[in-house]
PDB file of C-alpha atoms in Angstrom:
ATOM      1  CA  MET A   3     185.359 237.755  39.398  1.00 41.00           C
ATOM      2  CA  ARG A   4     188.991 236.702  40.076  1.00 42.00           C
ATOM      3  CA  ASN A   5     189.763 234.327  42.961  1.00 44.00           C
ATOM      4  CA  ALA A   6     190.232 235.833  46.472  1.00 39.00           C
ATOM      5  CA  PRO A   7     193.253 235.344  47.972  1.00 40.00           C
ATOM      6  CA  ALA A   8     193.996 232.583  49.907  1.00 39.00           C
ATOM      7  CA  LEU A   9     193.774 233.506  52.879  1.00 34.00           C
ATOM      8  CA  SER A  10     190.203 235.247  52.476  1.00 38.00           C
ATOM      9  CA  ARG A  11     189.117 232.294  51.656  1.00 38.00           C
ATOM     10  CA  LEU A  12     189.639 230.715  54.566  1.00 35.00           C
ATOM     11  CA  ALA A  13     186.894 232.824  56.890  1.00 39.00           C
ATOM     12  CA  ALA A  14     185.409 235.805  55.817  1.00 40.00           C
ATOM     13  CA  PRO A  15     185.846 239.025  57.531  1.00 39.00           C
ATOM     14  CA  MET A  16     183.490 240.642  60.248  1.00 37.00           C
ATOM     15  CA  ILE A  17     183.620 243.317  62.435  1.00 35.00           C
ATOM     16  CA  ALA A  18     181.050 244.902  64.671  1.00 36.00           C
ATOM     17  CA  ILE A  19     180.913 248.475  64.402  1.00 34.00           C
ATOM     18  CA  GLY A  20     178.675 251.162  65.813  1.00 32.00           C
ATOM     19  CA  ILE A  21     176.265 250.987  62.557  1.00 34.00           C
ATOM     20  CA  LEU A  22     172.583 250.445  63.280  1.00 38.00           C
ATOM     21  CA  VAL A  23     170.187 248.899  60.591  1.00 36.00           C
ATOM     22  CA  GLY A  24     168.080 251.773  59.196  1.00 54.00           C
ATOM     23  CA  GLY A  25     171.771 253.497  57.746  1.00 64.00           C
ATOM     24  CA  CYS A  26     174.511 252.129  56.058  1.00 66.00           C
ATOM     25  CA  GLY A  27     177.094 254.043  57.628  1.00 51.00           C
ATOM     26  CA  GLN A  28     180.759 254.910  56.839  1.00 47.00           C
ATOM     27  CA  ALA A  29     183.411 252.294  56.032  1.00 48.00           C
ATOM     28  CA  PRO A  30     185.191 251.140  59.027  1.00 41.00           C
ATOM     29  CA  SER A  31     188.770 252.334  59.236  1.00 35.00           C
ATOM     30  CA  THR A  32     191.809 249.525  59.957  1.00 32.00           C
ATOM     31  CA  PRO A  33     194.118 250.448  62.239  1.00 30.00           C
ATOM     32  CA  ALA A  34     197.620 249.254  62.828  1.00 30.00           C
ATOM     33  CA  ALA A  35     197.714 245.690  63.745  1.00 27.00           C
ATOM     34  CA  ASP A  36     199.470 245.010  67.204  1.00 29.00           C
ATOM     35  CA  ALA A  37     203.339 243.948  66.658  1.00 27.00           C
ATOM     36  CA  GLY A  38     203.968 239.886  66.662  1.00 28.00           C
ATOM     37  CA  GLU A  39     200.226 239.505  65.244  1.00 25.00           C
ATOM     38  CA  SER A  40     199.366 237.203  62.543  1.00 23.00           C
ATOM     39  CA  PRO A  41     197.058 237.814  59.635  1.00 22.00           C
ATOM     40  CA  LEU A  42     194.325 234.721  60.815  1.00 19.00           C
ATOM     41  CA  TYR A  43     191.643 234.592  58.156  1.00 20.00           C
ATOM     42  CA  GLY A  44     192.351 238.036  57.127  1.00 22.00           C
ATOM     43  CA  LEU A  45     190.736 239.210  59.924  1.00 23.00           C
ATOM     44  CA  TYR A  46     193.624 241.402  61.552  1.00 19.00           C
ATOM     45  CA  GLY A  47     194.955 244.901  60.925  1.00 22.00           C
ATOM     46  CA  GLN A  48     196.027 245.155  57.046  1.00 24.00           C
ATOM     47  CA  GLY A  49     194.399 241.467  56.434  1.00 26.00           C
ATOM     48  CA  VAL A  50     194.578 240.483  53.159  1.00 29.00           C
ATOM     49  CA  PRO A  51     192.674 242.949  49.983  1.00 31.00           C
ATOM     50  CA  ALA A  52     189.801 242.227  48.315  1.00 34.00           C
ATOM     51  CA  PRO A  53     189.579 241.461  44.781  1.00 35.00           C
ATOM     52  CA  ALA A  54     188.772 243.096  41.850  1.00 34.00           C
ATOM     53  CA  GLY A  55     185.877 242.617  39.812  1.00 35.00           C
ATOM     54  CA  ALA A  56     184.875 241.697  36.575  1.00 34.00           C
ATOM     55  CA  PRO A  57     184.578 244.081  33.709  1.00 32.00           C
ATOM     56  CA  GLY A  58     181.349 245.797  34.422  1.00 33.00           C
ATOM     57  CA  GLU A  59     181.606 245.228  38.585  1.00 35.00           C
ATOM     58  CA  PRO A  60     183.012 247.298  40.943  1.00 35.00           C
ATOM     59  CA  LEU A  61     185.858 246.449  43.052  1.00 33.00           C
ATOM     60  CA  ALA A  62     184.999 244.241  46.516  1.00 33.00           C
ATOM     61  CA  ALA A  63     184.326 247.523  49.045  1.00 37.00           C
ATOM     62  CA  GLY A  64     185.269 248.230  52.361  1.00 35.00           C
ATOM     63  CA  SER A  65     188.414 247.680  54.418  1.00 35.00           C
ATOM     64  CA  ASN A  66     189.659 244.892  56.066  1.00 34.00           C
ATOM     65  CA  GLY A  67     188.149 243.528  59.698  1.00 35.00           C
ATOM     66  CA  THR A  68     190.083 244.259  62.811  1.00 34.00           C
ATOM     67  CA  ARG A  69     188.463 241.532  65.027  1.00 38.00           C
ATOM     68  CA  LYS A  70     189.306 238.155  65.048  1.00 38.00           C
ATOM     69  CA  LEU A  71     186.559 235.929  64.917  1.00 43.00           C
ATOM     70  CA  ALA A  72     186.256 232.012  65.139  1.00 51.00           C
ATOM     71  CA  PRO A  73     186.380 230.347  61.604  1.00 51.00           C
ATOM     72  CA  GLY A  74     183.371 229.396  60.561  1.00 55.00           C
ATOM     73  CA  THR A  75     181.465 231.815  61.758  1.00 61.00           C
ATOM     74  CA  ALA A  76     178.215 232.631  59.753  1.00 67.00           C
ATOM     75  CA  PRO A  77     175.677 235.872  59.636  1.00 76.00           C
ATOM     76  CA  ALA A  78     172.697 233.702  60.691  1.00 74.00           C
ATOM     77  CA  GLY A  79     173.665 234.512  64.014  1.00 82.00           C
ATOM     78  CA  MET A  80     174.735 237.691  64.252  1.00 89.00           C
ATOM     79  CA  PRO A  81     173.869 241.226  65.374  1.00 91.00           C
ATOM     80  CA  ALA A  82     172.192 243.515  63.125  1.00 90.00           C
ATOM     81  CA  GLY A  83     174.715 245.934  62.168  1.00 92.00           C
ATOM     82  CA  THR A  84     177.832 243.524  61.730  1.00 94.00           C
ATOM     83  CA  VAL A  85     179.632 244.465  58.879  1.00 94.00           C
ATOM     84  CA  TYR A  86     180.425 240.856  57.064  1.00 93.00           C
ATOM     85  CA  ARG A  87     182.894 240.459  54.750  1.00 91.00           C
ATOM     86  CA  ASN A  88     181.056 238.709  51.900  1.00 90.00           C
ATOM     87  CA  PRO A  89     182.901 235.035  50.824  1.00 89.00           C
ATOM     88  CA  ALA A  90     181.199 235.016  47.149  1.00 87.00           C
ATOM     89  CA  ASN A  91     181.861 238.303  46.334  1.00 85.00           C
ATOM     90  CA  GLY A  92     184.737 239.770  48.705  1.00 88.00           C
ATOM     91  CA  ARG A  93     182.782 242.741  49.629  1.00 89.00           C
ATOM     92  CA  ASN A  94     182.263 243.979  53.251  1.00 94.00           C
ATOM     93  CA  GLU A  95     178.563 244.018  54.021  1.00 95.00           C
ATOM     94  CA  VAL A  96     176.337 244.877  56.966  1.00 94.00           C
ATOM     95  CA  VAL A  97     174.023 242.324  58.474  1.00 95.00           C
ATOM     96  CA  VAL A  98     170.053 243.453  58.732  1.00 94.00           C
ATOM     97  CA  ALA A  99     167.800 242.239  61.121  1.00 92.00           C
ATOM     98  CA  ASP A 100     165.293 240.965  58.641  1.00 93.00           C
ATOM     99  CA  ILE A 101     166.562 240.956  54.965  1.00 95.00           C
ATOM    100  CA  ALA A 102     163.871 239.305  53.083  1.00 95.00           C
ATOM    101  CA  GLY A 103     161.509 242.289  54.618  1.00 96.00           C
ATOM    102  CA  THR A 104     164.293 245.427  53.870  1.00 97.00           C
ATOM    103  CA  ALA A 105     164.387 247.828  50.958  1.00 98.00           C
ATOM    104  CA  VAL A 106     167.487 248.952  50.250  1.00 98.00           C
ATOM    105  CA  LEU A 107     167.417 252.943  49.337  1.00 98.00           C
ATOM    106  CA  ILE A 108     170.155 254.319  47.903  1.00 98.00           C
ATOM    107  CA  GLY A 109     169.952 258.456  47.624  1.00 98.00           C
ATOM    108  CA  ASP A 110     170.933 261.766  48.588  1.00 97.00           C
ATOM    109  CA  SER A 111     169.556 264.501  51.063  1.00 97.00           C
ATOM    110  CA  GLN A 112     166.257 264.302  49.636  1.00 97.00           C
ATOM    111  CA  SER A 113     166.074 260.367  51.238  1.00 97.00           C
ATOM    112  CA  GLU A 114     169.004 261.089  54.262  1.00 96.00           C
ATOM    113  CA  PRO A 115     166.706 261.889  56.886  1.00 95.00           C
ATOM    114  CA  ALA A 116     164.905 259.749  59.011  1.00 94.00           C
ATOM    115  CA  GLY A 117     161.252 260.786  58.345  1.00 96.00           C
ATOM    116  CA  SER A 118     162.078 261.651  54.769  1.00 97.00           C
ATOM    117  CA  TRP A 119     159.589 260.946  52.037  1.00 97.00           C
ATOM    118  CA  PRO A 120     161.549 258.376  50.487  1.00 98.00           C
ATOM    119  CA  ARG A 121     161.887 256.101  53.760  1.00 98.00           C
ATOM    120  CA  THR A 122     158.343 257.281  54.770  1.00 98.00           C
ATOM    121  CA  ALA A 123     156.721 255.850  51.856  1.00 98.00           C
ATOM    122  CA  LEU A 124     158.679 252.772  51.717  1.00 98.00           C
ATOM    123  CA  ALA A 125     158.271 252.093  55.507  1.00 97.00           C
ATOM    124  CA  SER A 126     154.352 252.903  54.899  1.00 97.00           C
ATOM    125  CA  LEU A 127     154.355 249.711  52.674  1.00 97.00           C
ATOM    126  CA  GLY A 128     155.900 247.214  54.887  1.00 96.00           C
ATOM    127  CA  TYR A 129     159.345 247.727  54.442  1.00 97.00           C
ATOM    128  CA  SER A 130     162.719 248.522  56.914  1.00 97.00           C
ATOM    129  CA  VAL A 131     164.472 250.600  55.022  1.00 97.00           C
ATOM    130  CA  LEU A 132     168.366 250.720  55.154  1.00 97.00           C
ATOM    131  CA  PHE A 133     169.853 253.652  53.422  1.00 97.00           C
ATOM    132  CA  CYS A 134     172.945 253.820  51.381  1.00 97.00           C
ATOM    133  CA  GLY A 135     174.018 257.833  50.499  1.00 97.00           C
ATOM    134  CA  ARG A 136     175.091 260.892  51.584  1.00 97.00           C
ATOM    135  CA  GLY A 137     173.639 264.051  51.059  1.00 97.00           C
ATOM    136  CA  GLY A 138     175.456 266.237  48.063  1.00 97.00           C
ATOM    137  CA  THR A 139     175.900 262.982  45.951  1.00 98.00           C
ATOM    138  CA  GLY A 140     174.634 262.325  43.264  1.00 98.00           C
ATOM    139  CA  PHE A 141     174.920 259.413  40.098  1.00 98.00           C
ATOM    140  CA  VAL A 142     177.606 262.241  39.497  1.00 98.00           C
ATOM    141  CA  ALA A 143     177.969 264.340  42.098  1.00 98.00           C
ATOM    142  CA  SER A 144     180.232 263.643  45.686  1.00 97.00           C
ATOM    143  CA  ASN A 145     180.231 265.218  48.512  1.00 96.00           C
ATOM    144  CA  GLY A 146     184.042 265.408  49.009  1.00 90.00           C
ATOM    145  CA  THR A 147     184.224 263.132  51.168  1.00 94.00           C
ATOM    146  CA  THR A 148     181.488 260.580  49.848  1.00 97.00           C
ATOM    147  CA  GLY A 149     181.845 259.579  46.432  1.00 97.00           C
ATOM    148  CA  ASN A 150     179.088 259.916  43.879  1.00 98.00           C
ATOM    149  CA  TYR A 151     176.588 256.574  43.467  1.00 98.00           C
ATOM    150  CA  PRO A 152     178.606 253.796  42.083  1.00 97.00           C
ATOM    151  CA  ASP A 153     182.312 255.174  43.236  1.00 97.00           C
ATOM    152  CA  ALA A 154     180.615 255.210  46.399  1.00 97.00           C
ATOM    153  CA  LEU A 155     179.622 251.612  46.137  1.00 95.00           C
ATOM    154  CA  LEU A 156     183.050 250.722  44.538  1.00 92.00           C
ATOM    155  CA  ARG A 157     184.749 252.204  47.088  1.00 92.00           C
ATOM    156  CA  GLY A 158     182.659 251.116  49.843  1.00 94.00           C
ATOM    157  CA  ASP A 159     181.926 254.400  51.334  1.00 96.00           C
ATOM    158  CA  TRP A 160     178.716 253.179  52.472  1.00 96.00           C
ATOM    159  CA  LEU A 161     177.723 249.130  52.535  1.00 96.00           C
ATOM    160  CA  LEU A 162     174.886 246.905  51.048  1.00 96.00           C
ATOM    161  CA  PRO A 163     173.431 244.520  52.945  1.00 97.00           C
ATOM    162  CA  TYR A 164     174.370 240.906  53.200  1.00 95.00           C
ATOM    163  CA  GLY A 165     171.574 238.797  51.835  1.00 94.00           C
ATOM    164  CA  SER A 166     168.887 239.231  49.170  1.00 95.00           C
ATOM    165  CA  PRO A 167     166.710 242.324  49.698  1.00 97.00           C
ATOM    166  CA  PRO A 168     163.370 241.909  47.437  1.00 97.00           C
ATOM    167  CA  LEU A 169     163.589 245.977  46.546  1.00 98.00           C
ATOM    168  CA  VAL A 170     166.213 248.433  46.010  1.00 98.00           C
ATOM    169  CA  VAL A 171     165.116 252.080  44.796  1.00 98.00           C
ATOM    170  CA  ILE A 172     167.675 254.561  43.624  1.00 98.00           C
ATOM    171  CA  GLU A 173     166.783 257.987  44.322  1.00 98.00           C
ATOM    172  CA  GLY A 174     168.803 261.456  43.335  1.00 97.00           C
ATOM    173  CA  GLY A 175     169.843 263.763  40.355  1.00 98.00           C
ATOM    174  CA  GLY A 176     169.022 266.563  42.435  1.00 97.00           C
ATOM    175  CA  ASN A 177     173.014 267.487  42.716  1.00 98.00           C
ATOM    176  CA  ASP A 178     174.113 266.384  39.589  1.00 98.00           C
ATOM    177  CA  ALA A 179     171.738 268.897  37.734  1.00 98.00           C
ATOM    178  CA  SER A 180     172.981 271.764  40.123  1.00 97.00           C
ATOM    179  CA  ARG A 181     176.628 271.268  39.603  1.00 97.00           C
ATOM    180  CA  GLY A 182     176.587 271.071  35.695  1.00 97.00           C
ATOM    181  CA  ALA A 183     176.754 266.933  34.919  1.00 98.00           C
ATOM    182  CA  THR A 184     176.044 266.181  31.766  1.00 98.00           C
ATOM    183  CA  ASP A 185     173.920 264.114  30.169  1.00 98.00           C
ATOM    184  CA  GLN A 186     176.315 261.683  29.330  1.00 98.00           C
ATOM    185  CA  GLN A 187     177.785 261.408  32.417  1.00 98.00           C
ATOM    186  CA  ILE A 188     174.224 260.873  34.955  1.00 98.00           C
ATOM    187  CA  SER A 189     172.687 258.354  32.017  1.00 98.00           C
ATOM    188  CA  GLU A 190     176.656 256.436  32.030  1.00 98.00           C
ATOM    189  CA  ASN A 191     176.854 256.969  36.088  1.00 98.00           C
ATOM    190  CA  ALA A 192     173.250 255.371  36.348  1.00 98.00           C
ATOM    191  CA  GLU A 193     173.370 252.504  34.170  1.00 98.00           C
ATOM    192  CA  ARG A 194     176.912 251.820  35.981  1.00 98.00           C
ATOM    193  CA  LEU A 195     174.966 251.589  39.434  1.00 98.00           C
ATOM    194  CA  ILE A 196     172.029 249.815  37.481  1.00 98.00           C
ATOM    195  CA  VAL A 197     174.629 247.133  36.500  1.00 97.00           C
ATOM    196  CA  SER A 198     176.290 246.824  39.985  1.00 96.00           C
ATOM    197  CA  VAL A 199     173.078 246.408  41.510  1.00 98.00           C
ATOM    198  CA  ARG A 200     171.343 244.126  39.263  1.00 97.00           C
ATOM    199  CA  GLN A 201     174.863 241.706  39.893  1.00 96.00           C
ATOM    200  CA  ARG A 202     174.695 241.471  43.188  1.00 96.00           C
ATOM    201  CA  TYR A 203     171.050 241.205  43.593  1.00 97.00           C
ATOM    202  CA  PRO A 204     169.843 239.375  41.118  1.00 97.00           C
ATOM    203  CA  ALA A 205     166.581 238.341  42.494  1.00 96.00           C
ATOM    204  CA  ALA A 206     164.916 241.968  44.035  1.00 97.00           C
ATOM    205  CA  ARG A 207     163.584 244.484  42.262  1.00 97.00           C
ATOM    206  CA  LEU A 208     164.906 247.816  40.843  1.00 98.00           C
ATOM    207  CA  VAL A 209     163.405 251.011  40.854  1.00 98.00           C
ATOM    208  CA  VAL A 210     164.280 254.561  39.742  1.00 98.00           C
ATOM    209  CA  VAL A 211     162.775 257.441  41.867  1.00 98.00           C
ATOM    210  CA  GLY A 212     163.637 260.815  39.371  1.00 98.00           C
ATOM    211  CA  THR A 213     164.562 264.236  40.334  1.00 98.00           C
ATOM    212  CA  LEU A 214     162.177 266.407  42.525  1.00 98.00           C
ATOM    213  CA  ALA A 215     161.392 269.343  40.898  1.00 97.00           C
ATOM    214  CA  ARG A 216     158.951 271.643  39.607  1.00 96.00           C
ATOM    215  CA  GLY A 217     158.437 271.089  35.996  1.00 95.00           C
ATOM    216  CA  ALA A 218     159.491 271.971  33.039  1.00 94.00           C
ATOM    217  CA  GLY A 219     156.918 274.796  32.313  1.00 93.00           C
ATOM    218  CA  ASN A 220     157.074 275.936  36.115  1.00 94.00           C
ATOM    219  CA  GLY A 221     160.842 276.846  36.355  1.00 94.00           C
ATOM    220  CA  GLY A 222     161.842 273.020  37.243  1.00 96.00           C
ATOM    221  CA  GLY A 223     164.962 273.366  34.755  1.00 97.00           C
ATOM    222  CA  ARG A 224     168.232 271.466  35.103  1.00 98.00           C
ATOM    223  CA  ARG A 225     166.415 269.061  37.886  1.00 97.00           C
ATOM    224  CA  SER A 226     163.266 268.382  35.544  1.00 98.00           C
ATOM    225  CA  GLU A 227     165.254 267.867  32.519  1.00 98.00           C
ATOM    226  CA  VAL A 228     167.863 265.346  34.697  1.00 98.00           C
ATOM    227  CA  ASP A 229     164.445 263.451  35.780  1.00 98.00           C
ATOM    228  CA  ALA A 230     163.714 262.855  32.059  1.00 98.00           C
ATOM    229  CA  LEU A 231     166.726 261.810  31.660  1.00 98.00           C
ATOM    230  CA  LEU A 232     166.977 259.467  34.153  1.00 98.00           C
ATOM    231  CA  GLY A 233     163.120 258.108  33.350  1.00 98.00           C
ATOM    232  CA  THR A 234     164.632 257.151  29.462  1.00 98.00           C
ATOM    233  CA  VAL A 235     167.757 255.329  31.390  1.00 98.00           C
ATOM    234  CA  ALA A 236     165.177 253.449  33.292  1.00 98.00           C
ATOM    235  CA  VAL A 237     163.267 252.318  30.181  1.00 98.00           C
ATOM    236  CA  ARG A 238     166.362 251.955  28.328  1.00 98.00           C
ATOM    237  CA  ASN A 239     167.474 249.455  31.312  1.00 98.00           C
ATOM    238  CA  SER A 240     164.081 247.987  32.108  1.00 98.00           C
ATOM    239  CA  VAL A 241     163.537 249.490  35.319  1.00 98.00           C
ATOM    240  CA  SER A 242     160.570 251.049  37.158  1.00 98.00           C
ATOM    241  CA  PHE A 243     160.619 254.358  37.192  1.00 98.00           C
ATOM    242  CA  VAL A 244     158.846 256.553  39.192  1.00 98.00           C
ATOM    243  CA  SER A 245     159.361 260.901  37.390  1.00 98.00           C
ATOM    244  CA  VAL A 246     158.755 262.865  40.016  1.00 98.00           C
ATOM    245  CA  GLY A 247     160.438 266.257  38.384  1.00 97.00           C
ATOM    246  CA  ASP A 248     157.093 268.119  38.641  1.00 97.00           C
ATOM    247  CA  TRP A 249     155.724 267.172  41.537  1.00 97.00           C
ATOM    248  CA  LEU A 250     156.411 270.137  43.217  1.00 97.00           C
ATOM    249  CA  THR A 251     153.866 272.391  41.620  1.00 96.00           C
ATOM    250  CA  ARG A 252     151.499 269.359  40.274  1.00 97.00           C
ATOM    251  CA  TYR A 253     150.576 269.008  43.876  1.00 97.00           C
ATOM    252  CA  ASP A 254     151.290 272.730  45.108  1.00 96.00           C
ATOM    253  CA  LEU A 255     153.687 271.606  47.240  1.00 96.00           C
ATOM    254  CA  SER A 256     156.274 274.280  46.869  1.00 93.00           C
ATOM    255  CA  LYS A 257     155.105 276.095  50.027  1.00 93.00           C
ATOM    256  CA  SER A 258     155.948 272.741  51.865  1.00 94.00           C
ATOM    257  CA  MET A 259     159.793 273.834  51.596  1.00 91.00           C
ATOM    258  CA  ALA A 260     161.878 273.901  54.550  1.00 93.00           C
ATOM    259  CA  ASP A 261     164.657 275.681  51.676  1.00 91.00           C
ATOM    260  CA  GLY A 262     164.741 275.813  48.039  1.00 86.00           C
ATOM    261  CA  VAL A 263     165.618 272.407  47.720  1.00 92.00           C
ATOM    262  CA  HIS A 264     164.724 270.145  50.886  1.00 95.00           C
ATOM    263  CA  MET A 265     160.949 269.791  52.421  1.00 94.00           C
ATOM    264  CA  SER A 266     159.574 270.554  55.605  1.00 96.00           C
ATOM    265  CA  PRO A 267     158.022 267.854  57.313  1.00 95.00           C
ATOM    266  CA  GLY A 268     154.983 268.250  56.247  1.00 96.00           C
ATOM    267  CA  GLY A 269     156.182 268.320  52.631  1.00 96.00           C
ATOM    268  CA  HIS A 270     157.821 265.231  53.247  1.00 97.00           C
ATOM    269  CA  ALA A 271     155.072 263.388  54.982  1.00 97.00           C
ATOM    270  CA  ALA A 272     152.659 264.582  51.556  1.00 97.00           C
ATOM    271  CA  LEU A 273     155.583 263.624  49.335  1.00 98.00           C
ATOM    272  CA  ALA A 274     155.950 259.979  50.909  1.00 98.00           C
ATOM    273  CA  GLY A 275     151.803 259.227  50.606  1.00 98.00           C
ATOM    274  CA  LEU A 276     152.602 260.487  46.911  1.00 98.00           C
ATOM    275  CA  LEU A 277     155.362 258.148  46.254  1.00 98.00           C
ATOM    276  CA  ALA A 278     153.891 255.252  48.718  1.00 98.00           C
ATOM    277  CA  ARG A 279     151.037 255.226  45.979  1.00 98.00           C
ATOM    278  CA  LYS A 280     152.362 254.744  43.232  1.00 98.00           C
ATOM    279  CA  LEU A 281     155.347 252.202  44.375  1.00 98.00           C
ATOM    280  CA  ASP A 282     151.999 250.279  45.527  1.00 97.00           C
ATOM    281  CA  GLU A 283     150.490 250.933  42.222  1.00 97.00           C
ATOM    282  CA  LEU A 284     153.726 249.260  40.686  1.00 97.00           C
ATOM    283  CA  GLY A 285     153.434 246.119  43.239  1.00 96.00           C
ATOM    284  CA  LEU A 286     155.794 246.807  45.562  1.00 96.00           C
ATOM    285  CA  ARG A 287     154.146 246.183  48.727  1.00 91.00           C
ATOM    286  CA  THR A 288     154.887 244.296  51.105  1.00 84.00           C
ATOM    287  CA  PRO A 289     153.049 240.988  52.471  1.00 65.00           C
ATOM    288  CA  GLY A 290     154.023 241.891  55.990  1.00 64.00           C
ATOM    289  CA  PRO A 291     153.190 243.747  58.730  1.00 56.00           C
ATOM    290  CA  VAL A 292     154.486 247.248  58.740  1.00 51.00           C
ATOM    291  CA  PRO A 293     157.553 247.366  60.733  1.00 50.00           C
ATOM    292  CA  ALA A 294     158.654 249.832  63.823  1.00 46.00           C
ATOM    293  CA  GLU A 295     159.714 253.382  62.923  1.00 41.00           C
ATOM    294  CA  SER A 296     162.864 252.769  64.706  1.00 34.00           C
ATOM    295  CA  ALA A 297     163.807 250.486  61.732  1.00 38.00           C
ATOM    296  CA  ALA A 298     163.763 253.050  59.211  1.00 36.00           C
ATOM    297  CA  THR A 299     166.230 254.721  61.377  1.00 36.00           C
ATOM    298  CA  PRO A 300     169.688 255.543  61.079  1.00 36.00           C
TER     299      PRO A 300
END
């Protein structure tokens, strides 16, 4: 990565914003500086641009801070939800209360609700869950305001946590299936995301959860195909994979759907139990106590 500009090396920008630990949130906008103010420490107004990444690494994500903080302030004593400019990579990141017990969940509308099956599964295994994503997005698909997974990370549409979480789970593919994304597009962007996550969190376990569907022989169609494709990408990149491309019919859960794509509360609960068992079989249960429900709520 290229060296950050001199001002941004003096102190890492931080801002406290209305973002809770359970969700990454949208990157804050950058207001104009008051007349006569100096951009001290890259913290005020436009500040200084974050550096670009090396080949294969996303650009530094997020907008600049808007509140001056004392030089040398470190994230250790900062409240959860504070946005912190990581001096090591020039990226805006969010401070969480217990990074050692946090699972980062990158996903779409299957994961976004507070009681979603991926969030509930992770919470049942002892994790606080930080959701990074938006409904309507995927490895290729965007929703108009939030980019696809690798582009959203690159642009700072949502923020990763500061520190080193033990687990990162990537779920999705349904919107890519419904919008005609090709195998090549999905594969390339999935690998872009995997590379970026590994660069940022080299010590974390990484798991891909595939595309929820009815199965190839039961009308799963393109959704089941994308699930299988993601499995191939995961194996090629030595990433753990949980296939869910036939779960709706294998576990008789089509009747537990709120619509043709999303689950009812009972469906979320049933899928959460199944996913938790799969993740537990991969050795991903945390050794600590199960966190409060609020820790997984955006």
